[in-house]
Amino acid sequence: MAQQDCILGIGGQDDEMISEVFQLNDEQMEKMRNWSAELRIRNEILKNQAEFLLKKHAQSSPEDLVAMSQKYKDILDSMKQNVLRQDKRLLSIFNEKQYNFYLELCSQLTLQPIYVSRSVDEK
């Protein structure tokens, strides 16, 4: 059985906790705030698409519902990919101590860490 990803979940209610746990500096916190805002916008669009899809197919045939369920799953997958993308961005600007602490926490929780190239620094 595959391990679940060890996501940080930026853009959610835990941004302050992430900042405290990993002792983010001012520059890291600013980037996290920007990426959190971007994530909320991206996922709000997807959420609206999902709601429209559900309303549109409220009285649909079983065949249409199967097709709709795949579209709905694709939307949810896109939302998850948005979260992973933003987490990767944040992890890429962690210093070595912060990243090693992240790896240690993931290990303790038996979750699969998100690996990022340590040479990547998105400006």
Coordinates of N, CA and C in Angstrom, one line a residue:
M1 N 0.8 -1.2 0.0 CA 0.0 0.0 0.0 C 0.9 1.2 0.0
A2 N 0.6 2.2 -0.9 CA 1.4 3.4 -1.0 C 1.2 4.4 0.1
Q3 N 2.2 5.0 0.5 CA 2.1 6.0 1.5 C 1.4 7.3 1.0
Q4 N 0.7 8.0 1.8 CA 0.2 9.3 1.4 C 1.3 10.3 1.4
D5 N 1.0 11.3 0.5 CA 2.0 12.4 0.4 C 2.0 13.2 1.7
C6 N 3.2 13.7 2.1 CA 3.4 14.5 3.3 C 3.3 16.0 2.9
I7 N 2.0 16.4 2.7 CA 1.8 17.8 2.3 C 1.9 18.8 3.4
L8 N 2.3 20.0 3.1 CA 2.3 21.0 4.1 C 0.9 21.7 4.1
G9 N 0.3 21.8 3.0 CA -1.1 22.4 2.9 C -1.1 23.9 3.0
I10 N -0.1 24.5 2.3 CA -0.2 26.0 2.3 C -1.4 26.4 1.6
G11 N -1.9 27.6 2.0 CA -3.1 28.1 1.4 C -4.3 27.8 2.2
G12 N -4.1 27.0 3.2 CA -5.2 26.6 4.1 C -5.2 27.3 5.4
Q13 N -5.7 26.7 6.4 CA -5.8 27.3 7.7 C -4.5 27.2 8.5
D14 N -3.5 26.4 8.0 CA -2.3 26.1 8.7 C -1.1 27.0 8.4
D15 N -1.3 28.0 7.6 CA -0.1 28.8 7.2 C 0.7 29.4 8.4
E16 N 0.0 29.8 9.4 CA 0.7 30.3 10.6 C 1.5 29.2 11.3
M17 N 0.8 28.0 11.4 CA 1.5 26.9 12.0 C 2.7 26.5 11.2
I18 N 2.6 26.5 9.9 CA 3.8 26.2 9.0 C 4.9 27.2 9.3
S19 N 4.5 28.4 9.4 CA 5.5 29.5 9.6 C 6.2 29.3 11.0
E20 N 5.5 28.9 12.0 CA 6.0 28.7 13.3 C 6.9 27.4 13.4
V21 N 6.3 26.3 12.9 CA 7.0 25.1 13.0 C 8.4 25.1 12.2
F22 N 8.4 25.7 11.0 CA 9.6 25.7 10.2 C 10.4 27.0 10.4
Q23 N 9.9 27.9 11.3 CA 10.6 29.1 11.6 C 11.0 29.9 10.3
L24 N 10.0 30.2 9.5 CA 10.2 30.8 8.2 C 10.7 32.3 8.5
N25 N 11.7 32.7 7.6 CA 12.1 34.1 7.7 C 11.1 34.9 6.9
D26 N 11.3 36.2 7.0 CA 10.4 37.2 6.4 C 10.2 36.9 4.9
E27 N 11.3 36.7 4.2 CA 11.2 36.4 2.7 C 10.4 35.2 2.4
Q28 N 10.6 34.1 3.2 CA 9.9 32.9 3.0 C 8.4 33.1 3.3
M29 N 8.1 33.8 4.4 CA 6.7 34.1 4.8 C 6.0 34.8 3.7
E30 N 6.7 35.8 3.1 CA 6.1 36.6 2.0 C 5.8 35.8 0.8
K31 N 6.7 34.9 0.4 CA 6.5 34.0 -0.7 C 5.3 33.0 -0.4
M32 N 5.3 32.5 0.8 CA 4.2 31.6 1.2 C 2.9 32.3 1.1
R33 N 2.8 33.5 1.6 CA 1.5 34.3 1.6 C 1.1 34.5 0.1
N34 N 2.0 34.8 -0.8 CA 1.7 35.0 -2.2 C 1.2 33.7 -2.8
W35 N 1.9 32.6 -2.5 CA 1.5 31.3 -3.1 C 0.2 30.8 -2.5
S36 N -0.1 31.1 -1.3 CA -1.3 30.8 -0.6 C -2.5 31.5 -1.3
A37 N -2.3 32.8 -1.6 CA -3.3 33.6 -2.3 C -3.5 33.0 -3.7
E38 N -2.5 32.7 -4.4 CA -2.6 32.1 -5.7 C -3.4 30.8 -5.7
L39 N -3.1 29.9 -4.7 CA -3.7 28.7 -4.6 C -5.2 28.8 -4.3
R40 N -5.6 29.8 -3.4 CA -7.0 30.0 -3.1 C -7.7 30.4 -4.4
I41 N -7.1 31.3 -5.2 CA -7.8 31.7 -6.5 C -7.9 30.6 -7.4
R42 N -6.8 29.8 -7.6 CA -6.9 28.7 -8.6 C -8.0 27.7 -8.1
N43 N -8.0 27.3 -6.9 CA -8.9 26.3 -6.4 C -10.3 26.8 -6.3
E44 N -10.5 28.1 -6.1 CA -11.9 28.7 -6.1 C -12.5 28.5 -7.5
I45 N -11.7 28.7 -8.5 CA -12.2 28.6 -9.9 C -12.6 27.1 -10.1
L46 N -11.7 26.2 -9.6 CA -12.1 24.7 -9.8 C -13.3 24.4 -8.9
K47 N -13.4 25.0 -7.8 CA -14.6 24.7 -6.9 C -15.9 25.1 -7.6
N48 N -15.8 26.3 -8.2 CA -17.0 26.8 -9.0 C -17.3 25.9 -10.1
Q49 N -16.3 25.4 -10.8 CA -16.5 24.4 -11.9 C -17.2 23.2 -11.4
A50 N -16.8 22.7 -10.3 CA -17.3 21.5 -9.7 C -18.8 21.7 -9.3
E51 N -19.1 22.8 -8.7 CA -20.4 23.1 -8.3 C -21.4 23.3 -9.5
F52 N -20.9 23.9 -10.5 CA -21.7 24.0 -11.8 C -21.9 22.6 -12.4
L53 N -20.9 21.8 -12.3 CA -21.1 20.4 -12.9 C -22.1 19.6 -12.1
L54 N -22.1 19.8 -10.8 CA -23.1 19.1 -10.0 C -24.5 19.6 -10.2
K55 N -24.7 20.9 -10.3 CA -26.0 21.5 -10.6 C -26.5 21.1 -12.0
K56 N -25.6 21.1 -13.0 CA -26.0 20.8 -14.3 C -26.4 19.3 -14.5
H57 N -25.9 18.4 -13.7 CA -26.2 17.0 -13.8 C -27.1 16.5 -12.7
A58 N -27.8 17.4 -12.0 CA -28.7 17.0 -10.9 C -29.7 15.9 -11.3
Q59 N -30.3 16.0 -12.5 CA -31.3 15.1 -12.9 C -30.9 14.3 -14.1
S60 N -29.6 14.0 -14.2 CA -29.0 13.3 -15.4 C -29.2 11.8 -15.4
S61 N -29.1 11.2 -16.6 CA -29.1 9.7 -16.7 C -27.9 9.1 -16.0
P62 N -27.9 7.8 -15.8 CA -26.8 7.1 -15.2 C -25.5 7.3 -16.0
E63 N -25.7 7.2 -17.4 CA -24.5 7.4 -18.2 C -23.9 8.7 -18.1
D64 N -24.8 9.8 -18.1 CA -24.3 11.1 -17.9 C -23.6 11.3 -16.6
L65 N -24.1 10.7 -15.5 CA -23.5 10.8 -14.2 C -22.2 10.1 -14.1
V66 N -22.0 9.0 -14.9 CA -20.6 8.4 -14.9 C -19.6 9.3 -15.6
A67 N -20.0 9.9 -16.7 CA -19.2 10.9 -17.4 C -18.9 12.1 -16.5
M68 N -19.9 12.6 -15.8 CA -19.8 13.7 -14.9 C -18.9 13.4 -13.7
S69 N -19.0 12.1 -13.2 CA -18.1 11.8 -12.1 C -16.6 11.8 -12.5
Q70 N -16.3 11.4 -13.7 CA -14.9 11.5 -14.2 C -14.4 13.0 -14.3
K71 N -15.3 13.8 -14.8 CA -15.0 15.3 -14.8 C -14.8 15.8 -13.4
Y72 N -15.6 15.4 -12.5 CA -15.5 15.9 -11.1 C -14.2 15.4 -10.5
K73 N -13.9 14.1 -10.8 CA -12.6 13.6 -10.3 C -11.4 14.3 -10.8
D74 N -11.5 14.7 -12.1 CA -10.4 15.5 -12.7 C -10.3 16.8 -12.0
I75 N -11.4 17.4 -11.7 CA -11.3 18.7 -11.0 C -10.7 18.6 -9.6
L76 N -11.1 17.5 -8.9 CA -10.5 17.3 -7.6 C -9.0 17.0 -7.7
D77 N -8.6 16.2 -8.7 CA -7.2 15.9 -9.0 C -6.4 17.2 -9.3
S78 N -7.0 18.1 -10.0 CA -6.4 19.4 -10.3 C -6.1 20.2 -9.1
M79 N -7.1 20.2 -8.2 CA -7.0 20.9 -6.9 C -5.8 20.3 -6.1
K80 N -5.7 19.0 -6.0 CA -4.7 18.4 -5.3 C -3.3 18.7 -5.9
Q81 N -3.2 18.7 -7.2 CA -2.0 19.1 -7.9 C -1.6 20.6 -7.6
N82 N -2.6 21.4 -7.5 CA -2.3 22.8 -7.1 C -1.7 22.9 -5.7
V83 N -2.2 22.1 -4.8 CA -1.6 22.1 -3.4 C -0.2 21.6 -3.5
L84 N 0.0 20.5 -4.2 CA 1.4 19.9 -4.3 C 2.3 20.9 -4.9
R85 N 1.9 21.6 -6.0 CA 2.7 22.6 -6.6 C 3.2 23.7 -5.7
Q86 N 2.2 24.2 -4.9 CA 2.6 25.3 -4.0 C 3.5 24.7 -2.8
D87 N 3.2 23.5 -2.4 CA 4.1 22.9 -1.3 C 5.5 22.8 -1.8
K88 N 5.6 22.3 -3.1 CA 7.0 22.2 -3.7 C 7.7 23.5 -3.8
R89 N 6.9 24.5 -4.1 CA 7.5 25.9 -4.2 C 8.1 26.3 -2.8
L90 N 7.3 26.1 -1.8 CA 7.7 26.4 -0.4 C 8.9 25.6 0.0
L91 N 8.8 24.3 -0.2 CA 9.9 23.4 0.1 C 11.2 23.7 -0.6
S92 N 11.1 24.2 -1.8 CA 12.3 24.6 -2.6 C 13.0 25.8 -2.0
I93 N 12.4 26.6 -1.2 CA 13.1 27.7 -0.6 C 13.4 27.5 0.9
F94 N 13.1 26.3 1.4 CA 13.6 25.9 2.8 C 15.1 25.8 2.8
N95 N 15.7 26.2 3.9 CA 17.1 26.0 4.1 C 17.3 24.5 4.4
E96 N 18.5 24.1 4.5 CA 18.8 22.7 4.8 C 18.2 22.2 6.1
K97 N 18.3 23.0 7.1 CA 17.8 22.6 8.4 C 16.2 22.5 8.3
Q98 N 15.6 23.4 7.7 CA 14.1 23.3 7.6 C 13.7 22.1 6.8
Y99 N 14.4 21.9 5.7 CA 14.0 20.7 4.8 C 14.2 19.4 5.6
N100 N 15.4 19.3 6.3 CA 15.6 18.1 7.0 C 14.6 17.8 8.1
F101 N 14.2 18.9 8.7 CA 13.1 18.8 9.7 C 11.8 18.3 9.1
Y102 N 11.5 18.8 7.9 CA 10.3 18.4 7.2 C 10.4 16.9 6.9
L103 N 11.6 16.4 6.4 CA 11.8 15.0 6.2 C 11.6 14.2 7.4
E104 N 12.1 14.7 8.5 CA 12.0 14.0 9.8 C 10.5 13.9 10.3
L105 N 9.8 15.0 10.1 CA 8.4 14.9 10.5 C 7.6 13.9 9.6
C106 N 7.9 13.9 8.3 CA 7.2 13.0 7.4 C 7.5 11.6 7.8
S107 N 8.7 11.3 8.1 CA 9.1 10.0 8.5 C 8.4 9.5 9.8
Q108 N 8.3 10.4 10.8 CA 7.6 10.1 12.0 C 6.1 9.8 11.8
L109 N 5.5 10.5 10.8 CA 4.1 10.3 10.4 C 3.9 9.2 9.4
T110 N 5.0 8.6 9.0 CA 5.0 7.6 8.0 C 4.2 8.0 6.7
L111 N 4.6 9.3 6.3 CA 4.1 9.8 5.1 C 5.2 10.0 4.1
Q112 N 4.9 10.0 2.8 CA 5.8 10.1 1.7 C 6.2 11.6 1.5
P113 N 7.5 12.0 1.8 CA 7.9 13.4 1.6 C 7.8 13.8 0.2
I114 N 7.6 15.1 0.0 CA 7.7 15.6 -1.4 C 9.2 16.0 -1.6
Y115 N 9.8 15.4 -2.5 CA 11.2 15.7 -2.8 C 11.3 16.8 -3.8
V116 N 12.2 17.8 -3.5 CA 12.5 18.9 -4.4 C 14.0 19.0 -4.6
S117 N 14.4 19.5 -5.7 CA 15.8 19.8 -6.0 C 16.2 20.9 -5.0
R118 N 17.3 20.6 -4.3 CA 17.7 21.6 -3.3 C 18.4 22.8 -4.0
S119 N 18.7 22.7 -5.3 CA 19.3 23.8 -6.0 C 18.3 24.8 -6.6
V120 N 17.0 24.4 -6.5 CA 15.9 25.3 -7.1 C 15.6 26.4 -6.1
D121 N 15.6 27.6 -6.5 CA 15.1 28.7 -5.7 C 14.3 29.6 -6.6
E122 N 13.0 29.5 -6.5 CA 12.1 30.3 -7.3 C 12.1 31.8 -6.8
K123 N 12.3 32.7 -7.6 CA 12.4 34.1 -7.2 C 11.1 34.8 -7.5

